[in-house]
Structure formats: structure tokens, C-alpha cells
Amino acid sequence: DAGVTQTPRHEVAEKGQTIILKCEPVSGHNDLFWYRQTKIQGLELLSYFRSKSLMEDGGAFKDRFKAEMLNSSFSTLKIQPTEPKDSAVYLCASSDNYAEQFFGPGTRLTVL
Amino acid sequence: QQKVQQSPESLIVPEGGMASLNCTSSDRNVDYFWWYRQHSGKSPKMLMSIFSNGEKEEGRFTVHLNKASLHTSLHIRDSQPSDSALYLCAASRAGTGSNRLTFGKGTKFSLIP
């Protein structure tokens, strides 16, 4: 079975640009999560989907961050417009009914 | 404020030594605790989980849980170079229909070179 895949692995954006990150969860998993990881804040939840329905949208990240789950095997995270403080590693994870979360390799975003 | 607190922030032990990592939740509604390990440049991977009071052992790793104090600890014995990593503790609630995890900021564990 393939694990969680994320593309691109690296992204460099200019301030004010729109970027879209992609994630494919493990086949058959019901839950999909988007996280942001920085050394200062650690792992922060951005969005959580269960069976394609949005369960949580990460409060403080609502204004410029939008995650969508177009079907059970594909999700996107749009950041619009990007700011330098958005530079971080963005991780996607999936799980099956309260079991462990499997993380993808992450996308390292640098905003200039 | 961070709902899952981990200590220490960093820990260095000699190869072959023992280490203890701590984690406490301030959310009294949590039921499950998870330990994830993240090697440098990699993504987190679950190491162990514990849902009941007591301890659980897997190889060189032992996890303890005290539900009354919402405290869990991870003990590593005979530390090996491959154990050097960021150890993340997470907590979740059962019976809510949610599989959301709240993560601590982690303990950076390394061996004395």
C-alpha cells in the first residue's frame, strides 16, 4: 500500500502569491489532516476532514488558508496571499477510525 | 496556551544510557496518549500509544500512563544513535467522533557524540 503522498516537496513563493499544496491520503482512510510545523510553534492543526466533510478548520488559520477535499483520495491546501511568516513545513496525515495518523513527507514552503 | 506540555525541551544521554521523557495534558477530557518520533528531515511516525493506566513495553521503549494526573512518560533504555530524534507527545479524546490529536512541542533527544 502506498503511504501518504504530498506534492510539491519544496515550494518557493514571493510574498502575495497564491500557492496550492496537494495531498493523497492512504487508500481507505477516512480522516485527513493538514498541519503546519515550525520550530517555535511545533505542530499546529490547520484543517481536519472526516469522510470529506470539514470537521475543523484551525481557527486562527481561517483567513488565508483554505483546505478542500475534492474526493476521498485527494486534498488541497491553498494559501492566499502568502506572507513570509507562512514559511514552514506543511504536513498532511491520514488515519482510519481513531487509529494512528500516518504522515506524508511534507512540503517545505519558503516565502520571500 | 499549550494544552500538551512536554519536558524536558532537550535531552542528551550517552550511548547505552537511559532516558525519560515527560508529557502532561491540561485538558481533562483526553483519554488517549500517543508518542511519535520524528527523525531530522523526516515526518513524524507513531512509536507507541497508550490508552489505559499502567505501562506498556515494546523492545527498549516503555510508556507509562497515569490517567488521574493526565501524565504519560516514555522511557528509552540502552539508547542507540538511531534513537536521536524529536519525540512528540499527543493526546486525543474518545467518544467524540473526532480523531483530532493535540501535539506538544516535543523533546529533542540526542546522544553524546
PDB file of C-alpha atoms in Angstrom, chain A residues 26-83:
ATOM      1  CA  VAL A  26      -3.629   6.320   2.327  1.00  0.00           C
ATOM      2  CA  SER A  27      -6.298   4.481   0.350  1.00  0.00           C
ATOM      3  CA  GLY A  28      -9.335   3.724   2.515  1.00  0.00           C
ATOM      4  CA  HIS A  29      -8.530   6.166   5.309  1.00  0.00           C
ATOM      5  CA  ASN A  30     -11.458   8.293   6.470  1.00  0.00           C
ATOM      6  CA  ASP A  31      -9.619  11.078   8.239  1.00  0.00           C
ATOM      7  CA  LEU A  32      -7.321  13.638   6.639  1.00  0.00           C
ATOM      8  CA  PHE A  33      -5.360  16.317   8.471  1.00  0.00           C
ATOM      9  CA  TRP A  34      -3.294  19.306   7.415  1.00  0.00           C
ATOM     10  CA  TYR A  35      -0.633  20.561   9.849  1.00  0.00           C
ATOM     11  CA  ARG A  36       1.962  23.281   9.846  1.00  0.00           C
ATOM     12  CA  GLN A  37       5.250  22.617  11.636  1.00  0.00           C
ATOM     13  CA  THR A  38       7.723  25.251  12.791  1.00  0.00           C
ATOM     14  CA  LYS A  39      10.464  25.088  15.414  1.00  0.00           C
ATOM     15  CA  ILE A  40       8.793  27.779  17.506  1.00  0.00           C
ATOM     16  CA  GLN A  41       5.147  26.678  17.390  1.00  0.00           C
ATOM     17  CA  GLY A  42       5.578  22.975  16.780  1.00  0.00           C
ATOM     18  CA  LEU A  43       2.793  21.057  15.000  1.00  0.00           C
ATOM     19  CA  GLU A  44      -0.350  23.134  14.502  1.00  0.00           C
ATOM     20  CA  LEU A  45      -3.588  21.767  13.071  1.00  0.00           C
ATOM     21  CA  LEU A  46      -4.818  23.668  10.018  1.00  0.00           C
ATOM     22  CA  SER A  47      -7.744  21.506   8.883  1.00  0.00           C
ATOM     23  CA  TYR A  48      -9.358  18.164   9.625  1.00  0.00           C
ATOM     24  CA  PHE A  49     -11.687  16.243   7.285  1.00  0.00           C
ATOM     25  CA  ARG A  50     -13.668  13.120   8.063  1.00  0.00           C
ATOM     26  CA  SER A  51     -15.139  11.320   5.060  1.00  0.00           C
ATOM     27  CA  LYS A  52     -14.620  14.504   3.026  1.00  0.00           C
ATOM     28  CA  SER A  53     -16.570  16.682   5.494  1.00  0.00           C
ATOM     29  CA  LEU A  54     -14.721  19.514   7.211  1.00  0.00           C
ATOM     30  CA  MET A  55     -14.558  18.816  10.950  1.00  0.00           C
ATOM     31  CA  GLU A  56     -12.186  21.609  11.999  1.00  0.00           C
ATOM     32  CA  ASP A  57     -10.629  24.488  10.140  1.00  0.00           C
ATOM     33  CA  GLY A  58      -7.910  25.532  12.567  1.00  0.00           C
ATOM     34  CA  GLY A  59      -9.371  28.767  13.913  1.00  0.00           C
ATOM     35  CA  ALA A  60      -6.515  31.228  13.573  1.00  0.00           C
ATOM     36  CA  PHE A  61      -5.698  29.977  10.086  1.00  0.00           C
ATOM     37  CA  LYS A  62      -9.096  30.670   8.546  1.00  0.00           C
ATOM     38  CA  ASP A  63      -8.429  33.932   6.773  1.00  0.00           C
ATOM     39  CA  ARG A  64      -5.727  32.996   4.262  1.00  0.00           C
ATOM     40  CA  PHE A  65      -5.717  29.213   4.472  1.00  0.00           C
ATOM     41  CA  LYS A  66      -8.305  27.059   2.767  1.00  0.00           C
ATOM     42  CA  ALA A  67      -8.248  23.286   2.599  1.00  0.00           C
ATOM     43  CA  GLU A  68     -10.541  21.282   0.373  1.00  0.00           C
ATOM     44  CA  MET A  69     -11.183  17.610  -0.098  1.00  0.00           C
ATOM     45  CA  LEU A  70     -12.459  17.140  -3.611  1.00  0.00           C
ATOM     46  CA  ASN A  71     -12.796  13.398  -3.303  1.00  0.00           C
ATOM     47  CA  SER A  72     -11.778  10.726  -0.802  1.00  0.00           C
ATOM     48  CA  SER A  73      -8.332  10.373  -2.347  1.00  0.00           C
ATOM     49  CA  PHE A  74      -7.225  13.969  -2.896  1.00  0.00           C
ATOM     50  CA  SER A  75      -6.971  17.154  -0.877  1.00  0.00           C
ATOM     51  CA  THR A  76      -5.523  20.610  -1.455  1.00  0.00           C
ATOM     52  CA  LEU A  77      -4.380  23.388   0.833  1.00  0.00           C
ATOM     53  CA  LYS A  78      -4.462  26.874  -0.658  1.00  0.00           C
ATOM     54  CA  ILE A  79      -2.621  29.780   0.942  1.00  0.00           C
ATOM     55  CA  GLN A  80      -3.701  33.136  -0.452  1.00  0.00           C
ATOM     56  CA  PRO A  81      -1.949  35.532  -0.241  1.00  0.00           C
ATOM     57  CA  THR A  82       1.293  34.144   1.138  1.00  0.00           C
ATOM     58  CA  GLU A  83       3.339  36.023   3.731  1.00  0.00           C
TER      59      GLU A  83
END
